[in-house]
Structure formats: structure tokens, C-alpha cells
Amino acid sequence: MFKIPDVDLLEQIYKGATVRLAPKDEESATITFYTGVADGSITSPQLFNIFINALLRMLTVTAQNKDISHRLQIGKDQKGDNQRDEDGYQFNNIGFIDDISIFADTPEGMQKLLNVVQELTAWFGMQINVKKTYLLVIDNDKKRREQEPAPLLTINGETLQAMNLDDACRYLGYSGTGNGDMPERNQGSGQAKDHCST
């Protein structure tokens, strides 16, 4: 049905699956699975891994196809001018379990990536907690950053909250601000917001 091997396999495994509260008790009612997975099954994290990996890959492919960059690359000397070198890999997302940061060098590029997140999560039947999603504009020109308002970006019809220049954003235990400050904020100040989308 989905033409995704792992999903199709799981669908066949669960097709017509039943369970009893007391397996050897004939008087126990037989329950047929229509949604969800068996209690304690490792299928739940497996399904989430399928989703999250698909999302991260879609973000990468979208950035490549629509030429959305942010000038960050691994596996290559950063002094080179060719950011598409075969020996390097340009990334636009960092994911750890259900925390994701995405990167783009323009508001238009970021909105295109947010649209990918919106479409894929809707297709999978998942929801984004917009209240825990933040926009962090990074610019080493503090004067320009202070004068220019943060772009208005949306997901699921809601505008993302833009962080102030000196607000700290915490991701995987490390905090940073839009002007690039990090060390002092990582000493347990407790002032950082927990999740960021940049």
C-alpha cells in the first residue's frame, strides 16, 4: 500500500492480528487490532524511526533540489569555493530522537523546509507542538540584526515565535544565542528555551 518495505511488512504482520487479555483463557474476549501496536512492542519506536528518517531525508533532498543552502558542510575543507564538491556533504538538519533543528540561509528557504515538515507530519498523522518550536536568526552583524525584524514563518497556519537576539536556545544540552554567544549560557543558567528551529 505505502510501497515502503518496512511499513508494508508491518502492515502484513498486523493484518488480522488479535490478542487476549488472558491468552489461555477461552472466556477472555478476543481483541482485534485496528490501530496501534501491541503493548510493549518494539514496533512503536521502529515506526517512529521510519518516520523521522523519512523526514530528515526529505529535508535534505528538498534543500538540494531547491538550492536551499546555509553554507555549512562536513567532510570538506571549508576554504574551498565549491560547496557541492563530491567529497563534501551539505546538511540542513540535525535530529536526535524527536528534536530537530533545520537550517536555511533565507526566510524563503526556511519556509519551504517548514512546508516539508508540515506536509510529511500530516501524511503520517503526527502533530507539531508549535509552542515548543522557535525561530533563531543567526547573524554576526548585531547592528543589522537589531534593526531588521525577524521573518514571519509559519507551520500549520501558526506563526513561529522568533527569539530575541540575546535569548538563549538550548539544543541537546548546549545553548546559543542569535549573536553567537555560547559559553556563559552553558553553565546552567536555566534561561534557555528547550527547542529551537533555526
CSV table of N, CA, C and O in Angstrom, one decimal, residues 84-193:
chain,number,residue,atom,x,y,z
A,84,ARG,N,29.4,22.1,-3.4
A,84,ARG,CA,28.8,20.9,-3.9
A,84,ARG,C,29.8,19.8,-4.3
A,84,ARG,O,29.6,18.9,-5.0
A,85,ASP,N,31.0,20.0,-3.7
A,85,ASP,CA,32.1,19.0,-4.0
A,85,ASP,C,31.7,17.6,-3.7
A,85,ASP,O,31.0,17.4,-2.6
A,86,GLU,N,32.1,16.6,-4.5
A,86,GLU,CA,31.7,15.2,-4.2
A,86,GLU,C,32.3,14.7,-2.9
A,86,GLU,O,31.7,13.8,-2.3
A,87,ASP,N,33.4,15.3,-2.4
A,87,ASP,CA,34.0,14.9,-1.2
A,87,ASP,C,33.3,15.5,0.0
A,87,ASP,O,33.7,15.1,1.2
A,88,GLY,N,32.4,16.4,-0.1
A,88,GLY,CA,31.7,17.0,1.0
A,88,GLY,C,30.3,16.7,1.0
A,88,GLY,O,29.7,16.2,0.1
A,89,TYR,N,29.6,17.0,2.1
A,89,TYR,CA,28.2,16.7,2.3
A,89,TYR,C,27.6,17.9,3.0
A,89,TYR,O,27.9,18.3,4.1
A,90,GLN,N,26.7,18.5,2.3
A,90,GLN,CA,26.0,19.7,2.9
A,90,GLN,C,24.7,19.2,3.6
A,90,GLN,O,23.9,18.5,3.0
A,91,PHE,N,24.5,19.7,4.8
A,91,PHE,CA,23.4,19.2,5.6
A,91,PHE,C,22.5,20.4,5.9
A,91,PHE,O,23.0,21.6,6.0
A,92,ASN,N,21.2,20.2,6.2
A,92,ASN,CA,20.3,21.3,6.6
A,92,ASN,C,19.5,20.9,7.8
A,92,ASN,O,18.5,21.6,8.1
A,93,ASN,N,19.9,19.8,8.5
A,93,ASN,CA,19.1,19.4,9.6
A,93,ASN,C,20.0,18.6,10.6
A,93,ASN,O,20.9,18.0,10.2
A,94,ILE,N,19.6,18.7,11.8
A,94,ILE,CA,20.2,17.8,12.9
A,94,ILE,C,19.0,17.2,13.7
A,94,ILE,O,18.2,18.0,14.1
A,95,GLY,N,19.0,15.9,13.8
A,95,GLY,CA,17.9,15.3,14.5
A,95,GLY,C,18.4,14.4,15.6
A,95,GLY,O,19.4,13.7,15.4
A,96,PHE,N,17.8,14.4,16.7
A,96,PHE,CA,18.1,13.5,17.8
A,96,PHE,C,16.7,13.1,18.5
A,96,PHE,O,16.1,13.9,19.1
A,97,ILE,N,16.3,11.9,18.3
A,97,ILE,CA,15.0,11.3,18.7
A,97,ILE,C,13.9,12.2,18.1
A,97,ILE,O,13.8,12.2,16.9
A,98,ASP,N,13.2,13.0,18.9
A,98,ASP,CA,12.1,13.8,18.3
A,98,ASP,C,12.5,15.3,18.3
A,98,ASP,O,11.6,16.2,18.1
A,99,ASP,N,13.7,15.6,18.6
A,99,ASP,CA,14.2,17.0,18.5
A,99,ASP,C,14.9,17.2,17.2
A,99,ASP,O,15.8,16.5,16.8
A,100,ILE,N,14.5,18.2,16.4
A,100,ILE,CA,15.0,18.5,15.1
A,100,ILE,C,15.3,20.0,15.0
A,100,ILE,O,14.5,20.8,15.4
A,101,SER,N,16.5,20.3,14.5
A,101,SER,CA,16.9,21.7,14.1
A,101,SER,C,17.1,21.7,12.6
A,101,SER,O,17.7,20.8,12.0
A,102,ILE,N,16.5,22.7,11.9
A,102,ILE,CA,16.7,22.8,10.5
A,102,ILE,C,17.3,24.2,10.2
A,102,ILE,O,17.1,25.1,10.9
A,103,PHE,N,18.1,24.2,9.1
A,103,PHE,CA,18.8,25.4,8.8
A,103,PHE,C,18.6,25.9,7.3
A,103,PHE,O,18.4,25.0,6.4
A,104,ALA,N,18.5,27.2,7.1
A,104,ALA,CA,18.4,27.7,5.8
A,104,ALA,C,19.0,29.1,5.8
A,104,ALA,O,19.0,29.8,6.9
A,105,ASP,N,19.5,29.6,4.7
A,105,ASP,CA,20.2,30.9,4.7
A,105,ASP,C,19.2,32.1,4.3
A,105,ASP,O,19.6,33.2,4.3
A,106,THR,N,18.0,31.7,4.0
A,106,THR,CA,17.0,32.8,3.7
A,106,THR,C,15.6,32.4,4.3
A,106,THR,O,15.4,31.2,4.5
A,107,PRO,N,14.8,33.4,4.6
A,107,PRO,CA,13.5,33.1,5.1
A,107,PRO,C,12.6,32.3,4.1
A,107,PRO,O,11.9,31.4,4.5
A,108,GLU,N,12.8,32.5,2.8
A,108,GLU,CA,12.0,31.8,1.8
A,108,GLU,C,12.5,30.3,1.8
A,108,GLU,O,11.6,29.4,1.7
A,109,GLY,N,13.8,30.1,2.0
A,109,GLY,CA,14.2,28.7,2.0
A,109,GLY,C,13.7,28.0,3.3
A,109,GLY,O,13.3,26.8,3.2
A,110,MET,N,13.7,28.7,4.4
A,110,MET,CA,13.3,28.1,5.6
A,110,MET,C,11.8,27.8,5.5
A,110,MET,O,11.3,26.7,6.0
A,111,GLN,N,11.0,28.6,4.9
A,111,GLN,CA,9.5,28.4,4.8
A,111,GLN,C,9.3,27.1,4.0
A,111,GLN,O,8.4,26.3,4.3
A,112,LYS,N,10.1,26.9,2.9
A,112,LYS,CA,10.0,25.7,2.1
A,112,LYS,C,10.3,24.5,2.9
A,112,LYS,O,9.6,23.5,2.7
A,113,LEU,N,11.3,24.5,3.8
A,113,LEU,CA,11.6,23.4,4.6
A,113,LEU,C,10.5,23.1,5.6
A,113,LEU,O,10.1,22.0,5.9
A,114,LEU,N,10.0,24.2,6.2
A,114,LEU,CA,8.9,24.1,7.2
A,114,LEU,C,7.6,23.5,6.5
A,114,LEU,O,6.9,22.7,7.1
A,115,ASN,N,7.4,23.8,5.2
A,115,ASN,CA,6.3,23.2,4.5
A,115,ASN,C,6.5,21.7,4.3
A,115,ASN,O,5.5,20.9,4.4
A,116,VAL,N,7.7,21.3,4.1
A,116,VAL,CA,8.0,19.8,4.0
A,116,VAL,C,7.7,19.1,5.4
A,116,VAL,O,7.0,18.1,5.4
A,117,VAL,N,8.1,19.8,6.5
A,117,VAL,CA,7.7,19.2,7.8
A,117,VAL,C,6.2,19.1,8.0
A,117,VAL,O,5.7,18.1,8.4
A,118,GLN,N,5.5,20.2,7.6
A,118,GLN,CA,4.1,20.2,7.8
A,118,GLN,C,3.4,19.1,6.9
A,118,GLN,O,2.5,18.4,7.4
A,119,GLU,N,3.8,19.0,5.7
A,119,GLU,CA,3.2,18.0,4.8
A,119,GLU,C,3.4,16.6,5.2
A,119,GLU,O,2.5,15.7,5.2
A,120,LEU,N,4.7,16.3,5.6
A,120,LEU,CA,5.0,14.9,5.9
A,120,LEU,C,4.4,14.5,7.3
A,120,LEU,O,3.9,13.4,7.4
A,121,THR,N,4.4,15.4,8.3
A,121,THR,CA,3.8,15.1,9.5
A,121,THR,C,2.3,14.9,9.4
A,121,THR,O,1.7,14.0,10.0
A,122,ALA,N,1.7,15.7,8.5
A,122,ALA,CA,0.2,15.5,8.3
A,122,ALA,C,0.0,14.1,7.6
A,122,ALA,O,-1.0,13.4,8.0
A,123,TRP,N,0.8,13.8,6.7
A,123,TRP,CA,0.6,12.5,6.0
A,123,TRP,C,0.8,11.3,6.9
A,123,TRP,O,0.1,10.3,6.8
A,124,PHE,N,1.7,11.5,7.9
A,124,PHE,CA,1.9,10.4,8.9
A,124,PHE,C,0.9,10.5,10.0
A,124,PHE,O,0.9,9.6,10.9
A,125,GLY,N,0.1,11.5,10.1
A,125,GLY,CA,-0.8,11.6,11.2
A,125,GLY,C,-0.2,12.1,12.5
A,125,GLY,O,-0.7,11.8,13.6
A,126,MET,N,0.9,12.9,12.4
A,126,MET,CA,1.5,13.4,13.6
A,126,MET,C,1.3,14.9,13.7
A,126,MET,O,0.9,15.5,12.7
A,127,GLN,N,1.6,15.4,14.8
A,127,GLN,CA,1.4,16.9,15.1
A,127,GLN,C,2.7,17.5,15.6
A,127,GLN,O,3.4,16.9,16.3
A,128,ILE,N,2.8,18.8,15.2
A,128,ILE,CA,4.0,19.6,15.6
A,128,ILE,C,3.5,20.4,16.8
A,128,ILE,O,2.4,21.0,16.8
A,129,ASN,N,4.3,20.5,17.9
A,129,ASN,CA,4.0,21.3,19.0
A,129,ASN,C,4.6,22.7,18.7
A,129,ASN,O,5.8,22.9,19.0
A,130,VAL,N,3.8,23.6,18.1
A,130,VAL,CA,4.3,24.9,17.7
A,130,VAL,C,4.8,25.7,18.9
A,130,VAL,O,5.7,26.5,18.8
A,131,LYS,N,4.2,25.5,20.0
A,131,LYS,CA,4.6,26.3,21.2
A,131,LYS,C,6.0,25.9,21.7
A,131,LYS,O,6.6,26.7,22.4
A,132,LYS,N,6.5,24.8,21.3
A,132,LYS,CA,7.9,24.4,21.6
A,132,LYS,C,8.8,24.5,20.4
A,132,LYS,O,9.9,24.0,20.4
A,133,THR,N,8.4,25.3,19.4
A,133,THR,CA,9.2,25.4,18.2
A,133,THR,C,9.5,26.9,18.1
A,133,THR,O,8.7,27.8,18.1
A,134,TYR,N,10.8,27.2,17.9
A,134,TYR,CA,11.3,28.6,17.9
A,134,TYR,C,12.1,28.9,16.7
A,134,TYR,O,12.8,28.0,16.1
A,135,LEU,N,12.1,30.1,16.3
A,135,LEU,CA,12.9,30.6,15.2
A,135,LEU,C,14.1,31.4,15.8
A,135,LEU,O,13.9,32.3,16.5
A,136,LEU,N,15.3,31.0,15.4
A,136,LEU,CA,16.5,31.6,15.9
A,136,LEU,C,17.2,32.2,14.7
A,136,LEU,O,17.7,31.4,13.8
A,137,VAL,N,17.3,33.5,14.5
A,137,VAL,CA,18.0,34.1,13.4
A,137,VAL,C,19.5,34.4,13.9
A,137,VAL,O,19.7,35.0,14.9
A,138,ILE,N,20.4,33.8,13.1
A,138,ILE,CA,21.8,33.9,13.5
A,138,ILE,C,22.5,34.9,12.5
A,138,ILE,O,22.4,34.7,11.3
A,139,ASP,N,23.0,35.9,13.1
A,139,ASP,CA,23.7,36.9,12.2
A,139,ASP,C,24.8,37.6,13.1
A,139,ASP,O,24.5,38.1,14.2
A,140,ASN,N,26.0,37.5,12.6
A,140,ASN,CA,27.1,38.1,13.4
A,140,ASN,C,27.2,39.6,13.3
A,140,ASN,O,28.0,40.2,14.0
A,141,ASP,N,26.3,40.2,12.5
A,141,ASP,CA,26.2,41.7,12.4
A,141,ASP,C,25.1,42.1,13.4
A,141,ASP,O,23.9,42.1,13.0
A,142,LYS,N,25.5,42.3,14.6
A,142,LYS,CA,24.5,42.6,15.7
A,142,LYS,C,23.6,43.8,15.4
A,142,LYS,O,22.4,43.8,15.6
A,143,LYS,N,24.2,44.9,14.8
A,143,LYS,CA,23.5,46.1,14.5
A,143,LYS,C,22.4,45.8,13.5
A,143,LYS,O,21.3,46.2,13.6
A,144,ARG,N,22.8,45.0,12.4
A,144,ARG,CA,21.8,44.7,11.4
A,144,ARG,C,20.7,43.9,12.0
A,144,ARG,O,19.5,44.0,11.7
A,145,ARG,N,21.0,42.9,12.8
A,145,ARG,CA,20.1,42.0,13.5
A,145,ARG,C,19.1,42.8,14.3
A,145,ARG,O,17.9,42.5,14.4
A,146,GLU,N,19.6,43.8,15.0
A,146,GLU,CA,18.7,44.6,15.9
A,146,GLU,C,17.8,45.5,15.1
A,146,GLU,O,16.7,45.8,15.5
A,147,GLN,N,18.2,45.9,13.9
A,147,GLN,CA,17.4,46.8,13.1
A,147,GLN,C,16.4,46.1,12.2
A,147,GLN,O,15.3,46.6,12.0
A,148,GLU,N,16.7,44.9,11.8
A,148,GLU,CA,15.8,44.1,11.0
A,148,GLU,C,14.9,43.2,11.8
A,148,GLU,O,15.4,42.4,12.6
A,149,PRO,N,13.6,43.2,11.6
A,149,PRO,CA,12.7,42.3,12.3
A,149,PRO,C,12.9,40.9,11.8
A,149,PRO,O,13.3,40.6,10.7
A,150,ALA,N,12.6,40.0,12.7
A,150,ALA,CA,12.7,38.5,12.3
A,150,ALA,C,11.6,38.2,11.3
A,150,ALA,O,10.5,38.8,11.4
A,151,PRO,N,11.9,37.3,10.4
A,151,PRO,CA,10.9,37.0,9.4
A,151,PRO,C,9.7,36.3,10.0
A,151,PRO,O,9.9,35.6,11.0
A,152,LEU,N,8.6,36.4,9.4
A,152,LEU,CA,7.4,35.7,9.8
A,152,LEU,C,7.3,34.4,9.1
A,152,LEU,O,7.0,34.3,7.9
A,153,LEU,N,7.5,33.3,9.8
A,153,LEU,CA,7.5,32.0,9.3
A,153,LEU,C,6.4,31.2,9.9
A,153,LEU,O,6.1,31.4,11.1
A,154,THR,N,5.7,30.3,9.2
A,154,THR,CA,4.5,29.6,9.7
A,154,THR,C,4.6,28.1,9.5
A,154,THR,O,5.3,27.7,8.6
A,155,ILE,N,3.9,27.4,10.4
A,155,ILE,CA,3.7,26.0,10.2
A,155,ILE,C,2.4,25.6,10.7
A,155,ILE,O,2.0,26.1,11.8
A,156,ASN,N,1.6,24.9,10.0
A,156,ASN,CA,0.2,24.5,10.3
A,156,ASN,C,-0.6,25.8,10.6
A,156,ASN,O,-1.5,25.8,11.5
A,157,GLY,N,-0.3,26.9,9.9
A,157,GLY,CA,-1.1,28.1,10.0
A,157,GLY,C,-0.7,28.9,11.2
A,157,GLY,O,-1.3,30.0,11.4
A,158,GLU,N,0.2,28.5,12.0
A,158,GLU,CA,0.7,29.3,13.1
A,158,GLU,C,2.0,29.9,12.9
A,158,GLU,O,2.9,29.3,12.3
A,159,THR,N,2.2,31.1,13.3
A,159,THR,CA,3.5,31.8,13.2
A,159,THR,C,4.5,31.4,14.3
A,159,THR,O,4.1,31.3,15.4
A,160,LEU,N,5.7,31.0,13.8
A,160,LEU,CA,6.7,30.6,14.8
A,160,LEU,C,7.1,31.8,15.6
A,160,LEU,O,7.3,32.9,15.2
A,161,GLN,N,7.4,31.5,16.9
A,161,GLN,CA,7.9,32.6,17.8
A,161,GLN,C,9.4,32.8,17.5
A,161,GLN,O,10.2,31.9,17.6
A,162,ALA,N,9.7,34.0,17.2
A,162,ALA,CA,11.1,34.4,17.0
A,162,ALA,C,11.8,34.8,18.3
A,162,ALA,O,11.2,35.5,19.1
A,163,MET,N,12.9,34.2,18.5
A,163,MET,CA,13.7,34.5,19.7
A,163,MET,C,14.4,35.9,19.6
A,163,MET,O,14.8,36.3,18.5
A,164,ASN,N,14.5,36.6,20.7
A,164,ASN,CA,15.2,37.9,20.7
A,164,ASN,C,16.7,37.6,20.6
A,164,ASN,O,17.1,36.5,20.8
A,165,LEU,N,17.4,38.6,20.2
A,165,LEU,CA,18.8,38.5,19.9
A,165,LEU,C,19.6,37.8,21.1
A,165,LEU,O,20.5,37.0,20.9
A,166,ASP,N,19.3,38.2,22.3
A,166,ASP,CA,20.0,37.7,23.5
A,166,ASP,C,19.4,36.5,24.2
A,166,ASP,O,19.9,36.0,25.2
A,167,ASP,N,18.2,36.1,23.6
A,167,ASP,CA,17.6,34.9,24.2
A,167,ASP,C,18.5,33.6,23.9
A,167,ASP,O,19.1,33.5,22.8
A,168,ALA,N,18.6,32.7,24.8
A,168,ALA,CA,19.4,31.5,24.6
A,168,ALA,C,18.5,30.4,24.1
A,168,ALA,O,17.4,30.2,24.6
A,169,CYS,N,19.0,29.6,23.2
A,169,CYS,CA,18.2,28.4,22.7
A,169,CYS,C,19.0,27.2,23.1
A,169,CYS,O,20.2,27.1,22.8
A,170,ARG,N,18.4,26.2,23.8
A,170,ARG,CA,19.1,25.0,24.2
A,170,ARG,C,18.7,23.9,23.3
A,170,ARG,O,17.6,23.6,23.0
A,171,TYR,N,19.8,23.2,22.8
A,171,TYR,CA,19.6,22.0,21.9
A,171,TYR,C,20.5,21.0,22.4
A,171,TYR,O,21.8,21.2,22.4
A,172,LEU,N,20.0,19.8,22.8
A,172,LEU,CA,20.8,18.7,23.3
A,172,LEU,C,21.8,19.2,24.4
A,172,LEU,O,22.9,18.7,24.5
A,173,GLY,N,21.3,20.0,25.3
A,173,GLY,CA,22.1,20.4,26.4
A,173,GLY,C,23.0,21.6,26.2
A,173,GLY,O,23.6,22.1,27.1
A,174,TYR,N,23.2,22.1,24.9
A,174,TYR,CA,24.0,23.2,24.6
A,174,TYR,C,23.1,24.4,24.2
A,174,TYR,O,22.2,24.3,23.5
A,175,SER,N,23.5,25.6,24.7
A,175,SER,CA,22.8,26.8,24.5
A,175,SER,C,23.5,27.8,23.6
A,175,SER,O,24.8,27.8,23.6
A,176,GLY,N,22.8,28.5,22.8
A,176,GLY,CA,23.4,29.5,21.9
A,176,GLY,C,22.4,30.6,21.7
A,176,GLY,O,21.2,30.5,21.8
A,177,THR,N,22.9,31.8,21.3
A,177,THR,CA,22.1,32.9,21.0
A,177,THR,C,22.3,33.3,19.5
A,177,THR,O,23.2,32.8,18.9
A,178,GLY,N,21.4,34.2,19.1
A,178,GLY,CA,21.4,34.6,17.7
A,178,GLY,C,22.7,35.4,17.4
A,178,GLY,O,23.0,35.6,16.2
A,179,ASN,N,23.4,35.9,18.4
A,179,ASN,CA,24.6,36.7,18.1
A,179,ASN,C,25.8,35.8,18.3
A,179,ASN,O,27.0,36.3,18.3
A,180,GLY,N,25.6,34.5,18.5
A,180,GLY,CA,26.7,33.5,18.5
A,180,GLY,C,27.3,33.3,19.9
A,180,GLY,O,28.3,32.5,20.0
A,181,ASP,N,26.8,33.9,20.9
A,181,ASP,CA,27.3,33.6,22.3
A,181,ASP,C,26.9,32.2,22.7
A,181,ASP,O,25.7,31.8,22.6
A,182,MET,N,27.8,31.5,23.4
A,182,MET,CA,27.5,30.2,23.8
A,182,MET,C,28.1,29.9,25.2
A,182,MET,O,27.4,29.3,26.1
A,183,PRO,N,29.3,30.1,25.5
A,183,PRO,CA,30.0,29.6,26.8
A,183,PRO,C,29.2,29.9,28.0
A,183,PRO,O,29.0,29.0,28.8
A,184,GLU,N,28.9,31.2,28.3
A,184,GLU,CA,28.3,31.5,29.5
A,184,GLU,C,26.9,30.9,29.7
A,184,GLU,O,26.5,30.5,30.8
A,185,ARG,N,26.2,30.7,28.6
A,185,ARG,CA,24.8,30.2,28.7
A,185,ARG,C,24.9,28.7,29.0
A,185,ARG,O,23.9,28.1,29.3
A,186,ASN,N,26.0,28.0,28.8
A,186,ASN,CA,26.1,26.6,29.0
A,186,ASN,C,26.5,26.2,30.4
A,186,ASN,O,26.9,25.1,30.7
A,187,GLN,N,26.5,27.2,31.3
A,187,GLN,CA,26.9,26.9,32.7
A,187,GLN,C,25.7,26.7,33.6
A,187,GLN,O,25.8,27.0,34.8
A,188,GLY,N,24.6,26.3,33.1
A,188,GLY,CA,23.4,26.0,33.9
A,188,GLY,C,22.6,27.2,34.3
A,188,GLY,O,22.1,27.3,35.4
A,189,SER,N,22.6,28.2,33.4
A,189,SER,CA,21.8,29.4,33.7
A,189,SER,C,20.3,29.2,33.8
A,189,SER,O,19.6,29.9,34.5
A,190,GLY,N,19.8,28.2,33.1
A,190,GLY,CA,18.4,27.9,33.1
A,190,GLY,C,17.5,28.8,32.4
A,190,GLY,O,16.3,28.8,32.5
A,191,GLN,N,18.1,29.8,31.6
A,191,GLN,CA,17.3,30.8,30.9
A,191,GLN,C,17.0,30.4,29.5
A,191,GLN,O,16.3,31.1,28.8
A,192,ALA,N,17.5,29.2,29.0
A,192,ALA,CA,17.3,28.9,27.6
A,192,ALA,C,16.0,28.2,27.4
A,192,ALA,O,15.5,27.5,28.2
A,193,LYS,N,15.5,28.5,26.2
A,193,LYS,CA,14.3,27.7,25.7
A,193,LYS,C,14.8,26.4,25.3
A,193,LYS,O,15.9,26.2,24.8
